[in-house]
């Protein structure tokens, strides 16, 4: 890996586009979380109040009148949203840091693995470095055609998010 240099204006726009796509993913996950919150809050109430007496339903742990029910429910939804973010490699905060730092790096190494993610909107590339460490880089502009594991590539990437700015075969 090389020393870091400043990114150009064009590369800055590429990072802004990647940030926009990541923000859309975050919004989608927040809406999924809100939908699950509504479903998980309403279904137990319907069951409780149709199968129990009013007083028994109000005293239940699953009652919307119980403070601990809401703590559990919100904790579940927050954990689910963060799990979705982690599993899908959302790089929102790292890209924001890159847009402030404006630094890029270059690496030349063989690709260990190449795979699509996030409904084929992102290609992840695993690189094997000289010190036998593996590092994951992210191509945020859809499927990257013509690149296979084992090929030697040169990648220019944003420093913190490891979003690929440019890639070429060697």
mmCIF file of N, CA and C in Angstrom, residues 42-143:
data_model
loop_
_atom_site.group_PDB
_atom_site.id
_atom_site.type_symbol
_atom_site.label_atom_id
_atom_site.label_comp_id
_atom_site.label_asym_id
_atom_site.label_seq_id
_atom_site.Cartn_x
_atom_site.Cartn_y
_atom_site.Cartn_z
ATOM 1 N N UNK A 42 -48.325 -4.172 17.077
ATOM 2 C CA UNK A 42 -49.766 -4.336 16.874
ATOM 3 C C UNK A 42 -50.226 -5.784 17.035
ATOM 4 N N UNK A 43 -49.503 -6.739 16.465
ATOM 5 C CA UNK A 43 -49.938 -8.148 16.487
ATOM 6 C C UNK A 43 -50.124 -8.681 17.913
ATOM 7 N N UNK A 44 -49.155 -8.473 18.834
ATOM 8 C CA UNK A 44 -49.381 -8.978 20.197
ATOM 9 C C UNK A 44 -50.598 -8.336 20.868
ATOM 10 N N UNK A 45 -50.864 -7.077 20.546
ATOM 11 C CA UNK A 45 -52.015 -6.395 21.152
ATOM 12 C C UNK A 45 -53.329 -7.017 20.671
ATOM 13 N N UNK A 46 -53.407 -7.307 19.404
ATOM 14 C CA UNK A 46 -54.608 -7.932 18.847
ATOM 15 C C UNK A 46 -54.838 -9.291 19.499
ATOM 16 N N UNK A 47 -53.772 -10.067 19.614
ATOM 17 C CA UNK A 47 -53.890 -11.390 20.240
ATOM 18 C C UNK A 47 -54.295 -11.265 21.708
ATOM 19 N N UNK A 48 -53.640 -10.384 22.451
ATOM 20 C CA UNK A 48 -53.926 -10.233 23.888
ATOM 21 C C UNK A 48 -55.375 -9.823 24.145
ATOM 22 N N UNK A 49 -55.826 -8.822 23.425
ATOM 23 C CA UNK A 49 -57.147 -8.273 23.717
ATOM 24 C C UNK A 49 -58.289 -9.085 23.119
ATOM 25 N N UNK A 50 -57.995 -10.029 22.214
ATOM 26 C CA UNK A 50 -59.062 -10.901 21.711
ATOM 27 C C UNK A 50 -59.140 -12.221 22.472
ATOM 28 N N UNK A 51 -58.066 -12.636 23.132
ATOM 29 C CA UNK A 51 -58.039 -13.925 23.822
ATOM 30 C C UNK A 51 -58.013 -13.820 25.342
ATOM 31 N N UNK A 52 -57.975 -12.624 25.898
ATOM 32 C CA UNK A 52 -57.923 -12.447 27.355
ATOM 33 C C UNK A 52 -58.928 -11.401 27.792
ATOM 34 N N UNK A 53 -59.144 -11.380 29.104
ATOM 35 C CA UNK A 53 -59.972 -10.316 29.672
ATOM 36 C C UNK A 53 -59.175 -9.017 29.647
ATOM 37 N N UNK A 54 -59.860 -7.905 29.701
ATOM 38 C CA UNK A 54 -59.216 -6.602 29.591
ATOM 39 C C UNK A 54 -58.160 -6.394 30.672
ATOM 40 N N UNK A 55 -58.462 -6.732 31.903
ATOM 41 C CA UNK A 55 -57.515 -6.555 33.003
ATOM 42 C C UNK A 55 -56.302 -7.450 32.864
ATOM 43 N N UNK A 56 -56.527 -8.701 32.453
ATOM 44 C CA UNK A 56 -55.401 -9.626 32.261
ATOM 45 C C UNK A 56 -54.499 -9.167 31.122
ATOM 46 N N UNK A 57 -55.087 -8.669 30.059
ATOM 47 C CA UNK A 57 -54.313 -8.208 28.912
ATOM 48 C C UNK A 57 -53.474 -6.984 29.280
ATOM 49 N N UNK A 58 -54.030 -6.087 30.076
ATOM 50 C CA UNK A 58 -53.292 -4.893 30.482
ATOM 51 C C UNK A 58 -52.109 -5.227 31.391
ATOM 52 N N UNK A 59 -52.209 -6.307 32.156
ATOM 53 C CA UNK A 59 -51.139 -6.705 33.079
ATOM 54 C C UNK A 59 -50.065 -7.569 32.412
ATOM 55 N N UNK A 60 -50.285 -7.987 31.197
ATOM 56 C CA UNK A 60 -49.351 -8.868 30.499
ATOM 57 C C UNK A 60 -48.055 -8.140 30.141
ATOM 58 N N UNK A 61 -46.966 -8.911 30.034
ATOM 59 C CA UNK A 61 -45.686 -8.337 29.606
ATOM 60 C C UNK A 61 -45.723 -7.872 28.153
ATOM 61 N N UNK A 62 -46.618 -8.432 27.361
ATOM 62 C CA UNK A 62 -46.729 -8.047 25.961
ATOM 63 C C UNK A 62 -47.703 -6.900 25.714
ATOM 64 N N UNK A 63 -48.229 -6.332 26.766
ATOM 65 C CA UNK A 63 -49.172 -5.228 26.624
ATOM 66 C C UNK A 63 -48.440 -3.940 26.256
ATOM 67 N N UNK A 64 -49.065 -3.143 25.406
ATOM 68 C CA UNK A 64 -48.453 -1.878 25.026
ATOM 69 C C UNK A 64 -48.409 -0.903 26.202
ATOM 70 N N UNK A 65 -49.109 -1.212 27.276
ATOM 71 C CA UNK A 65 -49.088 -0.370 28.481
ATOM 72 C C UNK A 65 -47.889 -0.693 29.378
ATOM 73 N N UNK A 66 -47.178 -1.766 29.053
ATOM 74 C CA UNK A 66 -46.019 -2.172 29.836
ATOM 75 C C UNK A 66 -44.769 -1.477 29.282
ATOM 76 N N UNK A 67 -44.070 -0.769 30.159
ATOM 77 C CA UNK A 67 -42.861 -0.029 29.783
ATOM 78 C C UNK A 67 -41.788 -0.955 29.221
ATOM 79 N N UNK A 68 -41.599 -2.135 29.806
ATOM 80 C CA UNK A 68 -40.556 -3.061 29.381
ATOM 81 C C UNK A 68 -40.828 -3.635 27.981
ATOM 82 N N UNK A 69 -42.087 -3.722 27.611
ATOM 83 C CA UNK A 69 -42.426 -4.159 26.258
ATOM 84 C C UNK A 69 -41.812 -3.206 25.228
ATOM 85 N N UNK A 70 -41.937 -1.907 25.469
ATOM 86 C CA UNK A 70 -41.411 -0.919 24.528
ATOM 87 C C UNK A 70 -39.884 -0.901 24.528
ATOM 88 N N UNK A 71 -39.266 -1.090 25.680
ATOM 89 C CA UNK A 71 -37.800 -1.169 25.742
ATOM 90 C C UNK A 71 -37.315 -2.366 24.920
ATOM 91 N N UNK A 72 -37.947 -3.521 25.126
ATOM 92 C CA UNK A 72 -37.562 -4.715 24.381
ATOM 93 C C UNK A 72 -37.764 -4.514 22.886
ATOM 94 N N UNK A 73 -38.913 -3.967 22.521
ATOM 95 C CA UNK A 73 -39.246 -3.796 21.109
ATOM 96 C C UNK A 73 -38.282 -2.841 20.409
ATOM 97 N N UNK A 74 -37.989 -1.704 21.015
ATOM 98 C CA UNK A 74 -37.068 -0.756 20.410
ATOM 99 C C UNK A 74 -35.647 -1.327 20.335
ATOM 100 N N UNK A 75 -35.231 -2.053 21.357
ATOM 101 C CA UNK A 75 -33.905 -2.689 21.336
ATOM 102 C C UNK A 75 -33.802 -3.699 20.198
ATOM 103 N N UNK A 76 -34.851 -4.464 20.015
ATOM 104 C CA UNK A 76 -34.880 -5.448 18.929
ATOM 105 C C UNK A 76 -34.753 -4.772 17.570
ATOM 106 N N UNK A 77 -35.506 -3.724 17.350
ATOM 107 C CA UNK A 77 -35.492 -3.053 16.047
ATOM 108 C C UNK A 77 -34.145 -2.373 15.801
ATOM 109 N N UNK A 78 -33.589 -1.720 16.812
ATOM 110 C CA UNK A 78 -32.276 -1.080 16.646
ATOM 111 C C UNK A 78 -31.210 -2.127 16.338
ATOM 112 N N UNK A 79 -31.230 -3.251 17.049
ATOM 113 C CA UNK A 79 -30.264 -4.329 16.788
ATOM 114 C C UNK A 79 -30.440 -4.881 15.375
ATOM 115 N N UNK A 80 -31.674 -5.028 14.934
ATOM 116 C CA UNK A 80 -31.930 -5.542 13.589
ATOM 117 C C UNK A 80 -31.405 -4.595 12.513
ATOM 118 N N UNK A 81 -31.660 -3.306 12.678
ATOM 119 C CA UNK A 81 -31.201 -2.325 11.686
ATOM 120 C C UNK A 81 -29.672 -2.306 11.628
ATOM 121 N N UNK A 82 -29.006 -2.332 12.778
ATOM 122 C CA UNK A 82 -27.541 -2.339 12.769
ATOM 123 C C UNK A 82 -26.993 -3.645 12.200
ATOM 124 N N UNK A 83 -27.685 -4.739 12.427
ATOM 125 C CA UNK A 83 -27.258 -6.012 11.823
ATOM 126 C C UNK A 83 -27.375 -5.950 10.300
ATOM 127 N N UNK A 84 -28.448 -5.366 9.797
ATOM 128 C CA UNK A 84 -28.604 -5.203 8.346
ATOM 129 C C UNK A 84 -27.487 -4.332 7.775
ATOM 130 N N UNK A 85 -27.144 -3.263 8.486
ATOM 131 C CA UNK A 85 -26.075 -2.380 8.036
ATOM 132 C C UNK A 85 -24.748 -3.138 7.990
ATOM 133 N N UNK A 86 -24.458 -3.917 9.021
ATOM 134 C CA UNK A 86 -23.196 -4.661 9.081
ATOM 135 C C UNK A 86 -23.127 -5.744 8.005
ATOM 136 N N UNK A 87 -24.217 -6.466 7.830
ATOM 137 C CA UNK A 87 -24.233 -7.573 6.871
ATOM 138 C C UNK A 87 -24.103 -7.070 5.436
ATOM 139 N N UNK A 88 -24.647 -5.919 5.127
ATOM 140 C CA UNK A 88 -24.633 -5.432 3.750
ATOM 141 C C UNK A 88 -23.493 -4.461 3.461
ATOM 142 N N UNK A 89 -22.569 -4.305 4.367
ATOM 143 C CA UNK A 89 -21.393 -3.449 4.164
ATOM 144 C C UNK A 89 -21.759 -2.021 3.764
ATOM 145 N N UNK A 90 -22.635 -1.415 4.522
ATOM 146 C CA UNK A 90 -22.945 -0.001 4.313
ATOM 147 C C UNK A 90 -21.746 0.803 4.807
ATOM 148 N N UNK A 91 -21.211 1.675 3.968
ATOM 149 C CA UNK A 91 -19.988 2.425 4.282
ATOM 150 C C UNK A 91 -20.289 3.911 4.487
ATOM 151 N N UNK A 92 -21.504 4.272 4.877
ATOM 152 C CA UNK A 92 -21.956 5.665 4.920
ATOM 153 C C UNK A 92 -21.019 6.564 5.725
ATOM 154 N N UNK A 93 -20.735 6.190 6.969
ATOM 155 C CA UNK A 93 -19.951 7.053 7.846
ATOM 156 C C UNK A 93 -18.490 7.125 7.405
ATOM 157 N N UNK A 94 -17.955 6.033 6.896
ATOM 158 C CA UNK A 94 -16.573 6.036 6.398
ATOM 159 C C UNK A 94 -16.453 6.904 5.145
ATOM 160 N N UNK A 95 -17.464 6.869 4.287
ATOM 161 C CA UNK A 95 -17.435 7.705 3.079
ATOM 162 C C UNK A 95 -17.527 9.177 3.466
ATOM 163 N N UNK A 96 -18.349 9.495 4.459
ATOM 164 C CA UNK A 96 -18.427 10.886 4.929
ATOM 165 C C UNK A 96 -17.066 11.353 5.443
ATOM 166 N N UNK A 97 -16.361 10.467 6.139
ATOM 167 C CA UNK A 97 -15.017 10.800 6.637
ATOM 168 C C UNK A 97 -14.060 11.017 5.465
ATOM 169 N N UNK A 98 -14.177 10.193 4.423
ATOM 170 C CA UNK A 98 -13.339 10.364 3.237
ATOM 171 C C UNK A 98 -13.615 11.690 2.533
ATOM 172 N N UNK A 99 -14.860 12.107 2.493
ATOM 173 C CA UNK A 99 -15.205 13.366 1.840
ATOM 174 C C UNK A 99 -14.637 14.557 2.606
ATOM 175 N N UNK A 100 -14.318 14.369 3.872
ATOM 176 C CA UNK A 100 -13.697 15.423 4.666
ATOM 177 C C UNK A 100 -12.172 15.359 4.552
ATOM 178 N N UNK A 101 -11.617 14.146 4.601
ATOM 179 C CA UNK A 101 -10.162 13.974 4.579
ATOM 180 C C UNK A 101 -9.573 14.145 3.184
ATOM 181 N N UNK A 102 -10.329 13.772 2.157
ATOM 182 C CA UNK A 102 -9.912 13.912 0.757
ATOM 183 C C UNK A 102 -8.596 13.190 0.448
ATOM 184 N N UNK A 103 -8.435 11.978 0.986
ATOM 185 C CA UNK A 103 -7.215 11.219 0.741
ATOM 186 C C UNK A 103 -7.526 9.921 0.006
ATOM 187 N N UNK A 104 -6.585 9.530 -0.861
ATOM 188 C CA UNK A 104 -6.727 8.278 -1.589
ATOM 189 C C UNK A 104 -5.412 7.512 -1.518
ATOM 190 N N UNK A 105 -5.514 6.221 -1.729
ATOM 191 C CA UNK A 105 -4.336 5.369 -1.746
ATOM 192 C C UNK A 105 -4.372 4.486 -2.969
ATOM 193 N N UNK A 106 -3.248 3.821 -3.239
ATOM 194 C CA UNK A 106 -3.150 2.915 -4.376
ATOM 195 C C UNK A 106 -2.541 1.608 -3.906
ATOM 196 N N UNK A 107 -3.068 0.507 -4.408
ATOM 197 C CA UNK A 107 -2.532 -0.810 -4.085
ATOM 198 C C UNK A 107 -2.514 -1.643 -5.367
ATOM 199 N N UNK A 108 -1.459 -2.443 -5.512
ATOM 200 C CA UNK A 108 -1.360 -3.362 -6.640
ATOM 201 C C UNK A 108 -1.147 -4.748 -6.068
ATOM 202 N N UNK A 109 -2.107 -5.641 -6.317
ATOM 203 C CA UNK A 109 -2.051 -6.985 -5.735
ATOM 204 C C UNK A 109 -3.029 -7.894 -6.472
ATOM 205 N N UNK A 110 -2.899 -9.211 -6.271
ATOM 206 C CA UNK A 110 -3.859 -10.137 -6.892
ATOM 207 C C UNK A 110 -5.188 -10.132 -6.125
ATOM 208 N N UNK A 111 -6.259 -10.346 -6.877
ATOM 209 C CA UNK A 111 -7.582 -10.424 -6.257
ATOM 210 C C UNK A 111 -7.782 -11.827 -5.692
ATOM 211 N N UNK A 112 -8.198 -11.887 -4.464
ATOM 212 C CA UNK A 112 -8.467 -13.157 -3.798
ATOM 213 C C UNK A 112 -9.897 -13.629 -4.095
ATOM 214 N N UNK A 113 -10.844 -12.679 -4.101
ATOM 215 C CA UNK A 113 -12.249 -13.008 -4.358
ATOM 216 C C UNK A 113 -12.961 -11.780 -4.924
ATOM 217 N N UNK A 114 -13.967 -12.023 -5.762
ATOM 218 C CA UNK A 114 -14.793 -10.965 -6.334
ATOM 219 C C UNK A 114 -16.239 -11.434 -6.228
ATOM 220 N N UNK A 115 -17.102 -10.623 -5.571
ATOM 221 C CA UNK A 115 -18.504 -11.024 -5.468
ATOM 222 C C UNK A 115 -19.419 -9.805 -5.408
ATOM 223 N N UNK A 116 -20.661 -10.022 -5.850
ATOM 224 C CA UNK A 116 -21.682 -8.969 -5.878
ATOM 225 C C UNK A 116 -22.437 -8.938 -4.563
ATOM 226 N N UNK A 117 -22.942 -7.751 -4.223
ATOM 227 C CA UNK A 117 -23.703 -7.582 -2.991
ATOM 228 C C UNK A 117 -24.734 -6.477 -3.179
ATOM 229 N N UNK A 118 -25.667 -6.368 -2.252
ATOM 230 C CA UNK A 118 -26.697 -5.327 -2.249
ATOM 231 C C UNK A 118 -27.483 -5.282 -3.563
ATOM 232 N N UNK A 119 -28.102 -6.407 -3.904
ATOM 233 C CA UNK A 119 -28.909 -6.510 -5.119
ATOM 234 C C UNK A 119 -28.109 -6.148 -6.370
ATOM 235 N N UNK A 120 -26.897 -6.643 -6.444
ATOM 236 C CA UNK A 120 -25.998 -6.419 -7.578
ATOM 237 C C UNK A 120 -25.666 -4.950 -7.805
ATOM 238 N N UNK A 121 -25.779 -4.116 -6.769
ATOM 239 C CA UNK A 121 -25.445 -2.703 -6.908
ATOM 240 C C UNK A 121 -24.032 -2.410 -6.422
ATOM 241 N N UNK A 122 -23.355 -3.410 -5.883
ATOM 242 C CA UNK A 122 -22.020 -3.215 -5.326
ATOM 243 C C UNK A 122 -21.190 -4.478 -5.559
ATOM 244 N N UNK A 123 -19.938 -4.296 -5.963
ATOM 245 C CA UNK A 123 -19.017 -5.417 -6.122
ATOM 246 C C UNK A 123 -17.948 -5.309 -5.044
ATOM 247 N N UNK A 124 -17.757 -6.368 -4.292
ATOM 248 C CA UNK A 124 -16.726 -6.405 -3.258
ATOM 249 C C UNK A 124 -15.539 -7.202 -3.773
ATOM 250 N N UNK A 125 -14.349 -6.680 -3.532
ATOM 251 C CA UNK A 125 -13.123 -7.317 -4.012
ATOM 252 C C UNK A 125 -12.185 -7.529 -2.829
ATOM 253 N N UNK A 126 -11.802 -8.775 -2.624
ATOM 254 C CA UNK A 126 -10.845 -9.124 -1.578
ATOM 255 C C UNK A 126 -9.460 -9.159 -2.212
ATOM 256 N N UNK A 127 -8.534 -8.396 -1.629
ATOM 257 C CA UNK A 127 -7.161 -8.294 -2.132
ATOM 258 C C UNK A 127 -6.217 -8.956 -1.129
ATOM 259 N N UNK A 128 -5.256 -9.711 -1.644
ATOM 260 C CA UNK A 128 -4.227 -10.321 -0.807
ATOM 261 C C UNK A 128 -2.988 -9.426 -0.879
ATOM 262 N N UNK A 129 -2.634 -8.799 0.248
ATOM 263 C CA UNK A 129 -1.492 -7.880 0.298
ATOM 264 C C UNK A 129 -0.176 -8.638 0.443
ATOM 265 N N UNK A 130 0.927 -7.912 0.310
ATOM 266 C CA UNK A 130 2.253 -8.531 0.382
ATOM 267 C C UNK A 130 2.499 -9.216 1.722
ATOM 268 N N UNK A 131 1.973 -8.652 2.795
ATOM 269 C CA UNK A 131 2.195 -9.221 4.129
ATOM 270 C C UNK A 131 1.188 -10.329 4.464
ATOM 271 N N UNK A 132 0.561 -10.889 3.438
ATOM 272 C CA UNK A 132 -0.393 -12.001 3.542
ATOM 273 C C UNK A 132 -1.695 -11.614 4.242
ATOM 274 N N UNK A 133 -1.931 -10.316 4.441
ATOM 275 C CA UNK A 133 -3.207 -9.866 4.992
ATOM 276 C C UNK A 133 -4.192 -9.668 3.848
ATOM 277 N N UNK A 134 -5.455 -9.875 4.159
ATOM 278 C CA UNK A 134 -6.505 -9.668 3.156
ATOM 279 C C UNK A 134 -7.245 -8.383 3.495
ATOM 280 N N UNK A 135 -7.610 -7.644 2.458
ATOM 281 C CA UNK A 135 -8.335 -6.403 2.660
ATOM 282 C C UNK A 135 -9.473 -6.337 1.655
ATOM 283 N N UNK A 136 -10.630 -5.887 2.127
ATOM 284 C CA UNK A 136 -11.825 -5.814 1.296
ATOM 285 C C UNK A 136 -11.993 -4.399 0.760
ATOM 286 N N UNK A 137 -12.241 -4.291 -0.549
ATOM 287 C CA UNK A 137 -12.490 -3.013 -1.209
ATOM 288 C C UNK A 137 -13.872 -3.069 -1.852
ATOM 289 N N UNK A 138 -14.481 -1.892 -2.066
ATOM 290 C CA UNK A 138 -15.876 -1.810 -2.502
ATOM 291 C C UNK A 138 -16.002 -0.989 -3.779
ATOM 292 N N UNK A 139 -16.527 -1.618 -4.833
ATOM 293 C CA UNK A 139 -16.866 -0.940 -6.084
ATOM 294 C C UNK A 139 -18.348 -0.626 -6.003
ATOM 295 N N UNK A 140 -18.706 0.660 -5.922
ATOM 296 C CA UNK A 140 -20.078 1.066 -5.627
ATOM 297 C C UNK A 140 -20.923 1.337 -6.869
ATOM 298 N N UNK A 141 -20.395 1.022 -8.053
ATOM 299 C CA UNK A 141 -21.112 1.343 -9.292
ATOM 300 C C UNK A 141 -21.602 0.094 -10.005
ATOM 301 N N UNK A 142 -22.216 -0.809 -9.258
ATOM 302 C CA UNK A 142 -22.816 -1.993 -9.862
ATOM 303 C C UNK A 142 -21.833 -3.136 -10.042
ATOM 304 N N UNK A 143 -22.174 -4.004 -10.985
ATOM 305 C CA UNK A 143 -21.348 -5.187 -11.255
ATOM 306 C C UNK A 143 -20.092 -4.772 -12.002
#
